[in-house]
Tab-separated table of C-alpha atoms in Angstrom:
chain	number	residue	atom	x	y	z
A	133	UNK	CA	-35.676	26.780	181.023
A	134	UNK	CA	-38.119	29.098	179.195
A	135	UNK	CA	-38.451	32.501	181.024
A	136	UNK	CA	-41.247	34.690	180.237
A	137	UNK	CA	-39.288	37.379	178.179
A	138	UNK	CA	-37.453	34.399	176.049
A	139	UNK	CA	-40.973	33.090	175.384
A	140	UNK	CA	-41.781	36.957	173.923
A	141	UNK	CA	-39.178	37.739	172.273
A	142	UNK	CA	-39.456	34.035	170.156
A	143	UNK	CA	-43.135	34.927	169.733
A	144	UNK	CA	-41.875	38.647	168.534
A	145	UNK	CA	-39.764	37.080	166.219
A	146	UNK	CA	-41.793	34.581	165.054
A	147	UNK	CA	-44.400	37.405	164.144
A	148	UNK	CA	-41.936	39.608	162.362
A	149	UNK	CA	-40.494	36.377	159.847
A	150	UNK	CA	-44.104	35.104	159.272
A	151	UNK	CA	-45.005	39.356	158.111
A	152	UNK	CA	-42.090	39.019	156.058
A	153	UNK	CA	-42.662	36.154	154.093
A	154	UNK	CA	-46.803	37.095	153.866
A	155	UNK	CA	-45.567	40.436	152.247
A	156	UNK	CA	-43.160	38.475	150.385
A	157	UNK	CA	-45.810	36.419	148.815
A	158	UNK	CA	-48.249	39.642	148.183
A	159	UNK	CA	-45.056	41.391	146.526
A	160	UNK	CA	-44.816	38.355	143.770
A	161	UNK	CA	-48.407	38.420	143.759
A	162	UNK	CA	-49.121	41.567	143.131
A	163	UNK	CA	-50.271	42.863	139.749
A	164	UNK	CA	-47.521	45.250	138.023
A	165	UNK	CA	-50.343	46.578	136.302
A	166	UNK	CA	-53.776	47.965	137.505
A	167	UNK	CA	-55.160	46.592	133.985
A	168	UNK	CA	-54.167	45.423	130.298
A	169	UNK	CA	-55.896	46.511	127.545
A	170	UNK	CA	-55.060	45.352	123.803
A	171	UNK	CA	-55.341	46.396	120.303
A	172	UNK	CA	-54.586	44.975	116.745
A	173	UNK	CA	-55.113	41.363	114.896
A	174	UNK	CA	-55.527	37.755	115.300
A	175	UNK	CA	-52.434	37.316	117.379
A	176	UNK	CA	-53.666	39.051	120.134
A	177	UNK	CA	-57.419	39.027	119.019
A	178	UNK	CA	-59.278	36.809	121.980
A	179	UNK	CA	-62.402	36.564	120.685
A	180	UNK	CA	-63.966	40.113	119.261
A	181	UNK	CA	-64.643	38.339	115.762
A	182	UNK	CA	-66.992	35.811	117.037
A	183	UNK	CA	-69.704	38.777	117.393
A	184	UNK	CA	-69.706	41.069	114.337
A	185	UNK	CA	-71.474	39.395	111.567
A	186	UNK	CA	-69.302	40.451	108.504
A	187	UNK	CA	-66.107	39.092	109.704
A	188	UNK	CA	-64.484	36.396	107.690
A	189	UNK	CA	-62.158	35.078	109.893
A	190	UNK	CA	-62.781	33.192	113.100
A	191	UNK	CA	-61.768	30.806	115.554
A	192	UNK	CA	-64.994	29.737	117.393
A	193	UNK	CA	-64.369	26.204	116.522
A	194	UNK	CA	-62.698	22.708	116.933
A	195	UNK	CA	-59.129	21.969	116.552
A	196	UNK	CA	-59.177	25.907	117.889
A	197	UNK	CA	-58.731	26.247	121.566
A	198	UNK	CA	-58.257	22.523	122.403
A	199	UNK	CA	-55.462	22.794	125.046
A	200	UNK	CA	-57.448	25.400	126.911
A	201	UNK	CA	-58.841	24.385	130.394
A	202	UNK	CA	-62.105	23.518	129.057
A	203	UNK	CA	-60.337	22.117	125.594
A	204	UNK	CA	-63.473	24.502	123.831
A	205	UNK	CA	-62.962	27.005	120.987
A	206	UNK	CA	-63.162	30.714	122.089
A	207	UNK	CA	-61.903	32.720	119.000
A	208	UNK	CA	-58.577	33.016	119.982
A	209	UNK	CA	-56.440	31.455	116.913
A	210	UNK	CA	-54.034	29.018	118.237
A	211	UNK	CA	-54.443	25.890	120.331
A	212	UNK	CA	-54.608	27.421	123.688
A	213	UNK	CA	-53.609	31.018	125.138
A	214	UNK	CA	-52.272	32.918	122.982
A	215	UNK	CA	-49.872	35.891	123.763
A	216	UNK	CA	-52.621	38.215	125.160
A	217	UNK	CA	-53.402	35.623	128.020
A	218	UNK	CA	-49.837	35.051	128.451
A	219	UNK	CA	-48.468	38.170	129.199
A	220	UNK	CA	-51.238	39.403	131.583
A	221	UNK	CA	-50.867	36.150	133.518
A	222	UNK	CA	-47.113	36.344	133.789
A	223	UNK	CA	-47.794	40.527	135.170
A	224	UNK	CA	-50.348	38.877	137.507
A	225	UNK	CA	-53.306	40.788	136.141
A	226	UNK	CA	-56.184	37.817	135.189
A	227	UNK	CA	-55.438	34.237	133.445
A	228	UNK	CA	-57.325	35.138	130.439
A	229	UNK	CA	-58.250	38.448	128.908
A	230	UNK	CA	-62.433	38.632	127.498
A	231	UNK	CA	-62.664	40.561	124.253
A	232	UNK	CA	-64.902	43.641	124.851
A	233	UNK	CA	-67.612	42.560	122.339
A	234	UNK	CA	-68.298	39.280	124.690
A	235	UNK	CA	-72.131	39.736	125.836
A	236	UNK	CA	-72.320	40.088	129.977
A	237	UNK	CA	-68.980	41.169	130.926
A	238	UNK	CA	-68.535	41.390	134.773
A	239	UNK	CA	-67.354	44.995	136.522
A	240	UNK	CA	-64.441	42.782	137.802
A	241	UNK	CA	-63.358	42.055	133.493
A	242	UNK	CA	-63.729	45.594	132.617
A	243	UNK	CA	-61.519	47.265	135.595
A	244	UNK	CA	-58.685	44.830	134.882
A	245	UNK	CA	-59.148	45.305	131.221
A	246	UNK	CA	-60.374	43.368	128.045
A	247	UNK	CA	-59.088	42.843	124.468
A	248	UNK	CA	-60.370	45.357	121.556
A	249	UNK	CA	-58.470	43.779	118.817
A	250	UNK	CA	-60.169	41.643	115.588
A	251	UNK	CA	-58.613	39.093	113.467
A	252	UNK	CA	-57.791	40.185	109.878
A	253	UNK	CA	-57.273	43.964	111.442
A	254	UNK	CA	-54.595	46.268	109.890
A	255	UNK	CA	-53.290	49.398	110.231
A	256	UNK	CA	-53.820	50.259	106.324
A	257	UNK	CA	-58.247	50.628	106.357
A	258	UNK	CA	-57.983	48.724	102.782
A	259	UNK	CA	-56.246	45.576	105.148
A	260	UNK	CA	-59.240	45.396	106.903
A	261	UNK	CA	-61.988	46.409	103.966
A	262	UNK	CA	-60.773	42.839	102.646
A	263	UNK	CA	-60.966	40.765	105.680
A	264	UNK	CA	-64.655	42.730	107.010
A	265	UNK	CA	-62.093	42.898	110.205
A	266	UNK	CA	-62.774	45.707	112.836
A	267	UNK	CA	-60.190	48.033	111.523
A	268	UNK	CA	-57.426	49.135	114.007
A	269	UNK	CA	-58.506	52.613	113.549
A	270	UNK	CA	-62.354	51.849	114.639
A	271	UNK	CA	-60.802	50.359	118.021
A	272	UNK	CA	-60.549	53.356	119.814
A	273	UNK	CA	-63.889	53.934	119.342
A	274	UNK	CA	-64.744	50.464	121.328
A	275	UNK	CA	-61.735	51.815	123.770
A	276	UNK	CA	-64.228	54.900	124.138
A	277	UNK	CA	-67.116	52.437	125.013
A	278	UNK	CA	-65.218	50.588	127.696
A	279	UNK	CA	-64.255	53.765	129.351
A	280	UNK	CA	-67.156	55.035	129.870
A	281	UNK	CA	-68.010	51.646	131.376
A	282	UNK	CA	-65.088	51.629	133.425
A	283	UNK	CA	-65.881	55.070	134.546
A	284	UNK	CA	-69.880	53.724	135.836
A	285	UNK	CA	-67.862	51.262	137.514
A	286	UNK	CA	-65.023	53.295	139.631
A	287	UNK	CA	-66.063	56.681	138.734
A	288	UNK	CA	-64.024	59.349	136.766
A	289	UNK	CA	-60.783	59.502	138.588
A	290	UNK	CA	-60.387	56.153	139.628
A	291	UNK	CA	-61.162	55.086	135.721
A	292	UNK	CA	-58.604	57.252	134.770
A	293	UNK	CA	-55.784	56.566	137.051
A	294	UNK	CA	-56.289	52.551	135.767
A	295	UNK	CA	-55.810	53.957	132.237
A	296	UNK	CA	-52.964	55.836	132.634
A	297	UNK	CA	-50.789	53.184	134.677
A	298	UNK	CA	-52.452	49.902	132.189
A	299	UNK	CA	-50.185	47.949	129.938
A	300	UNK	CA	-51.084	48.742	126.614
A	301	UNK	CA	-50.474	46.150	123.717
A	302	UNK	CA	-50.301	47.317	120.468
A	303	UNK	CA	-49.734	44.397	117.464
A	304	UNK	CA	-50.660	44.272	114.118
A	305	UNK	CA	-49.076	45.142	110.864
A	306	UNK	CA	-48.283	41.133	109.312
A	307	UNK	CA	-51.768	41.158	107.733
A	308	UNK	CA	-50.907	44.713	105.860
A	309	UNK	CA	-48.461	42.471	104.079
A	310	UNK	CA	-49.308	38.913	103.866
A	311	UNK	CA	-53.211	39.682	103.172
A	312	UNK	CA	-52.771	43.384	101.038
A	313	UNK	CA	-49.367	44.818	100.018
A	314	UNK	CA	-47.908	41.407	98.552
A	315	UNK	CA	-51.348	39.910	96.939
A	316	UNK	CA	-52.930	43.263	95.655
A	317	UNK	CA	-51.605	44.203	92.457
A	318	UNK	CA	-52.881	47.682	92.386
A	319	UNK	CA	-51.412	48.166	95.475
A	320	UNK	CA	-48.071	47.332	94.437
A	321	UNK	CA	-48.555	49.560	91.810
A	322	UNK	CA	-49.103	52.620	94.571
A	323	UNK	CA	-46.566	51.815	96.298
A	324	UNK	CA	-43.891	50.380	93.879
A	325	UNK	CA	-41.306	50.536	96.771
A	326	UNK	CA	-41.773	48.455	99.988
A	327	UNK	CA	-40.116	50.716	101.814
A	328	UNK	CA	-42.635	53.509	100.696
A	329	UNK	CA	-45.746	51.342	102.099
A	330	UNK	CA	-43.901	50.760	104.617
A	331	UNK	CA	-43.288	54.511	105.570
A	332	UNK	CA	-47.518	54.765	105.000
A	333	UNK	CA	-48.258	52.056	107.753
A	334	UNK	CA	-46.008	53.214	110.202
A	335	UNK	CA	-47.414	56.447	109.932
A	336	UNK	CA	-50.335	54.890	110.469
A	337	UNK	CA	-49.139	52.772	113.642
A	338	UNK	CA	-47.600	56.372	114.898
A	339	UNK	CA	-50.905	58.202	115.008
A	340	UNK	CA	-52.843	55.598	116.453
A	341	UNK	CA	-50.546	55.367	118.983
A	342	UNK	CA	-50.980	58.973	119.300
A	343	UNK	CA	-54.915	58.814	119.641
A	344	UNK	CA	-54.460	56.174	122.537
A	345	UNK	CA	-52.428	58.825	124.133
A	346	UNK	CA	-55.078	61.331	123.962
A	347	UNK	CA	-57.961	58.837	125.607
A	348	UNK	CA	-55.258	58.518	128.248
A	349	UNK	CA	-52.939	55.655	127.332
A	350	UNK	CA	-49.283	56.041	128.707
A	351	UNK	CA	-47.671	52.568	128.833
A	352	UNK	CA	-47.818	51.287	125.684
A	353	UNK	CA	-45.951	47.847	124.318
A	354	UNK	CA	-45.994	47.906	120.023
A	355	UNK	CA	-45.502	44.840	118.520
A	356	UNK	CA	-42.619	44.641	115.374
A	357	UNK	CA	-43.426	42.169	112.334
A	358	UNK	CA	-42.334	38.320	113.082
A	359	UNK	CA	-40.474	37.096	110.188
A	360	UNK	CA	-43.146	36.900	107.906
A	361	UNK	CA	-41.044	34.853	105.247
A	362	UNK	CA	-40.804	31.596	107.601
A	363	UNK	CA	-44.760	31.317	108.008
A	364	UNK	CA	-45.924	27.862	106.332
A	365	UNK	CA	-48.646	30.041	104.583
A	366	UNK	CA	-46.427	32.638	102.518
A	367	UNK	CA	-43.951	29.546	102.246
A	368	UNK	CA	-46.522	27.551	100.161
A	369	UNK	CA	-47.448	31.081	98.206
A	370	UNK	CA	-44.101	30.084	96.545
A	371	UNK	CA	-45.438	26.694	94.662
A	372	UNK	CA	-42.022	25.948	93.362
A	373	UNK	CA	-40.886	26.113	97.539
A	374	UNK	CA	-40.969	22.356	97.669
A	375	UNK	CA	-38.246	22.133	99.967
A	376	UNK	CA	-40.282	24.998	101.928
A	377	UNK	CA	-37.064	27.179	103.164
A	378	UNK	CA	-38.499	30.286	104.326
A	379	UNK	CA	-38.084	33.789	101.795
A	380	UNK	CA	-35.630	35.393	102.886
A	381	UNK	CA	-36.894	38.784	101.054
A	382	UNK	CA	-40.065	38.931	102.610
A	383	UNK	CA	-37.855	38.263	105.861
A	384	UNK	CA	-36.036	41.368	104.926
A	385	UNK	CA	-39.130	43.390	104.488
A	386	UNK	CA	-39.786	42.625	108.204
A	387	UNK	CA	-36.379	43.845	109.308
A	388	UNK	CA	-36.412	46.577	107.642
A	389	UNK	CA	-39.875	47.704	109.172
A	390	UNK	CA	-39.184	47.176	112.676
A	391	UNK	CA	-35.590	48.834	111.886
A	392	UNK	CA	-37.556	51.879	111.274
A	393	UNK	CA	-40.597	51.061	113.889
A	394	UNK	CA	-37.356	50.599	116.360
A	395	UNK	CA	-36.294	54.374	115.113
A	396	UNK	CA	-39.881	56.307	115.122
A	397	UNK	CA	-41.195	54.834	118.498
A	398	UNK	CA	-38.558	57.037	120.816
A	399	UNK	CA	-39.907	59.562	118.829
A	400	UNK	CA	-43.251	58.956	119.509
A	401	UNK	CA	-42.238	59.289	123.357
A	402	UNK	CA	-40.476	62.178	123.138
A	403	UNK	CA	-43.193	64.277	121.330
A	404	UNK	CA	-45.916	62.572	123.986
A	405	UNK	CA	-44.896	63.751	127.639
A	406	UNK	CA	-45.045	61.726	130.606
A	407	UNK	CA	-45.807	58.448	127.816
A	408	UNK	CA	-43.439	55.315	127.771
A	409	UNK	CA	-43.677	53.373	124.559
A	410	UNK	CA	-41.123	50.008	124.505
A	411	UNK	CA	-40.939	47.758	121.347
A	412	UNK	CA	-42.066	44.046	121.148
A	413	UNK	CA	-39.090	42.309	119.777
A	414	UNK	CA	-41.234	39.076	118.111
A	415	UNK	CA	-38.764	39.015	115.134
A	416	UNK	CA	-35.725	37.810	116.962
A	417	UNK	CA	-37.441	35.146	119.495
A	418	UNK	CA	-39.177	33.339	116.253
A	419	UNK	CA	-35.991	33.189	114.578
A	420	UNK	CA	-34.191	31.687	117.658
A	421	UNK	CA	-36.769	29.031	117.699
A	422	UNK	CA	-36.520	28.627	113.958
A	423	UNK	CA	-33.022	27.963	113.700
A	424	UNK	CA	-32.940	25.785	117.044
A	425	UNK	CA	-36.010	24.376	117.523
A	426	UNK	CA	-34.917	21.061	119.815
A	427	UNK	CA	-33.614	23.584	121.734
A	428	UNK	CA	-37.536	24.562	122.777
A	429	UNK	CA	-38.722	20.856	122.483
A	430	UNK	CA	-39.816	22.161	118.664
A	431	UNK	CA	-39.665	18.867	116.212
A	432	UNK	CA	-41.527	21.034	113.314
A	433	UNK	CA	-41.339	24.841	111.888
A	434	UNK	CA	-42.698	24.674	108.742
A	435	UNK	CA	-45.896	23.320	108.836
A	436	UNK	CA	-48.699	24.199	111.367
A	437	UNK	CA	-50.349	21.278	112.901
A	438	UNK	CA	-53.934	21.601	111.589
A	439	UNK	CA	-54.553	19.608	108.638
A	440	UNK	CA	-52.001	19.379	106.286
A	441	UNK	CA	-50.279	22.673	107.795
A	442	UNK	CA	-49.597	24.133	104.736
A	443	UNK	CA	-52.606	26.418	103.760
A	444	UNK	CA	-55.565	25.548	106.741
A	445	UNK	CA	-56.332	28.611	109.076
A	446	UNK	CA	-59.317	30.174	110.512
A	447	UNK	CA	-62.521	28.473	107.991
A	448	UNK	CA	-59.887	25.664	106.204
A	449	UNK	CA	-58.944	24.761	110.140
A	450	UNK	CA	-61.867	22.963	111.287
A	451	UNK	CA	-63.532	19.274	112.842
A	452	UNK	CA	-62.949	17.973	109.322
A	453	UNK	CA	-58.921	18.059	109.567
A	454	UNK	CA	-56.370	16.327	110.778
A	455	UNK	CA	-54.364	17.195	113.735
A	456	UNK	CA	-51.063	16.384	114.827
A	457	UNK	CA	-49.907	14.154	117.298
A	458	UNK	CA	-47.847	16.474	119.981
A	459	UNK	CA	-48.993	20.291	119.427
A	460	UNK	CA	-46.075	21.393	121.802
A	461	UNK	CA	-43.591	20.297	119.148
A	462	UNK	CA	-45.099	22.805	116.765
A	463	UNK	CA	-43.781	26.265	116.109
A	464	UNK	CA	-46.993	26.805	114.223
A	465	UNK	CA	-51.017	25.553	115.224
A	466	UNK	CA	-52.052	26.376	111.914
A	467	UNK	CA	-50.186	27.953	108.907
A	468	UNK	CA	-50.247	31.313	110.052
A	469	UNK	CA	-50.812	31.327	113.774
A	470	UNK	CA	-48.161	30.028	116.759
A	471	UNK	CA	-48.751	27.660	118.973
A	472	UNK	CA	-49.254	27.993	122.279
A	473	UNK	CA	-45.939	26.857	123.470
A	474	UNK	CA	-44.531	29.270	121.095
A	475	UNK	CA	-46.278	31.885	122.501
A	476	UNK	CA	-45.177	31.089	126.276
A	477	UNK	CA	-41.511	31.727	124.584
A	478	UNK	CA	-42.006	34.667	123.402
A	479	UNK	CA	-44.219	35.479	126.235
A	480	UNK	CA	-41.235	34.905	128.804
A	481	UNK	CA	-38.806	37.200	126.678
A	482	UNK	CA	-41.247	39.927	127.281
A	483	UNK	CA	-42.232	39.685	130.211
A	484	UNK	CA	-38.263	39.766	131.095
A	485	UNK	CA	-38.070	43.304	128.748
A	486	UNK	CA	-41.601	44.744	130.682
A	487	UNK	CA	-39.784	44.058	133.915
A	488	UNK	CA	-36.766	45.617	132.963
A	489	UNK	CA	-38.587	48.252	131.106
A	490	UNK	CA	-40.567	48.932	135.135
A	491	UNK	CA	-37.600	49.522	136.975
A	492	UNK	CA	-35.912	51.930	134.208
């Protein structure tokens, strides 16, 4: 028989578990950022370059952005989310993150951040003179913009405090390659070692990392170079590349640069106090799915799946072309650009490092 005091102590209990699991659920929840705010090119670009009229590449049409919720093209280069959306849906911040050039963004978009980066962007100004990009050194000038949005919004302090603890996403640097040191002759003739361009972009990287620091950035996440020789584009550069194996120099030129980008960031840390700067590892995870793609349900890496997947990207990818069969089962969406399954790899791998990264 049920006595009064067994009936309040199950009810006690009963209170206490159901707490337990509710805070449970909030903890998992529960953003590990206040905000995410991101810099660079097209891989992390979500849709700035649909707004400036000078910018050559875009991705504000069909095949782009067919696997999104509302299967319509939003700028962002790949078939769905792309690693921008990822991440700050795996850290619980928002589903998908609005570039800051997007007309009528709410109070709610701005305090939990927005994307500043442009397609065709580069850390060397000529990189982005070529593409009519928004260079990666004008960002911080839109960065200036949204803060003093943000701080209209929540006031100075508040505004501040979101800035300082935000997840910062620095990634560019392919384009200073693909699109300017390897096709510009003159260049080249700068520059006759790759190494010594090299040297001239990561200075570049290191004091715009530097200038973030200064408008109050202090968690800041900076991308390395993917292997740049395995992307169907610079694989068809090579006409006689019938058999289209990827080049393994232009792979080395990417090792070599995040070698050194893996040397100068603790660097950067040390000389900016109370700032923690972790590298973005994209080189390995490509190359695991490269060299095992069944492995990640991959049937083809060296094509994308727009038209023929060989040249087609941004303009070239449009109604007019073909489209595979199964995007999932393609490392590449068009022949520069992942797909979106490629990106939710390499957006799990981080997300593992940023958690790790948290808690050191």
């Amino acid at each position: 028989m049920w006595t009064s005091k067994t009936i309040s102590f199950t009810l006690f209990i009963t209170t206490i578990l159901l707490a337990s699991c509710n805070a449970s659920a909030k903890a998992k929840t529960q953003p590990l950022f206040p905000a995410i705010l991101i810099f660079g090119d097209s891989t992390v670009d979500t849709g700035n370059n649909n707004y400036p009229s000078q910018t050559i590449f875009r991705a504000k049409h069909v095949p782009y952005g067919i696997d999104l919720p509302n299967h319509s093209p939003n700028g962002r280069f790949s078939n769905g989310k792309i690693f921008s959306d990822i991440i700050a849906t795996k850290l619980n911040i928002k589903q998908f993150v609005p570039p800051f050039l997007q007309p009528n963004l709410t109070d709610q978009e701005i305090v939990t951040g927005v994307c500043f980066a442009s397609a065709g962007a580069g850390y060397d100004d000529q990189t982005s003179l070529t593409t009519q990009a928004i260079r990666v050194s004008e960002q911080p000038n839109m960065f200036k913009s949204y803060i003093a949005r943000l701080k209209s919004i929540v006031g100075d302090k508040k505004a501040m405090k979101i800035i300082n603890n935000a997840l910062v996403v620095v990634s560019a640097g392919p384009n200073d390659f693909i699109l300017n040191y390897y096709e510009v002759p003159s260049w080249r003739r700068m520059y006759p070692s790759i190494s010594d361009y090299q040297d001239f972009v990561l200075n570049r990287l290191n004091n715009f990392v530097k200038e973030l620091y200064s408008l109050g950035c202090r968690k800041i996440l900076v991308g390395g170079l993917p292997p740049m020789g395995c992307l169907p584009i610079q694989m068809t550069a090579q006409f006689r590349n019938v058999l289209r194996f990827c080049l393994e120099q232009e792979n080395r030129d990417s090792v070599l640069y995040n070698q050194k980008l893996q040397k100068l960031l603790p660097q950067t840390q040390a000389s900016l106090t109370g700032s923690k700067i972790l590298y973005s590892d994209v080189y390995d995870p490509m190359m695991e799915m490269l060299q095992n793609p069944s492995k990640y349900g991959f049937k083809e890496t060296t094509r994308g799946c727009c038209g023929t997947g060989f040249l087609e990207t941004s303009f070239m990818c449009n109604a007019y072309s073909s489209m595979c069969q199964n995007r999932s089962e393609f490392l590449f969406f068009d022949s520069i650009h992942p797909s979106e399954a490629t990106y939710n790899y390499i957006g799990n791998v981080l997300d593992t490092k940023i958690r790790g990264w948290l808690k050191a």
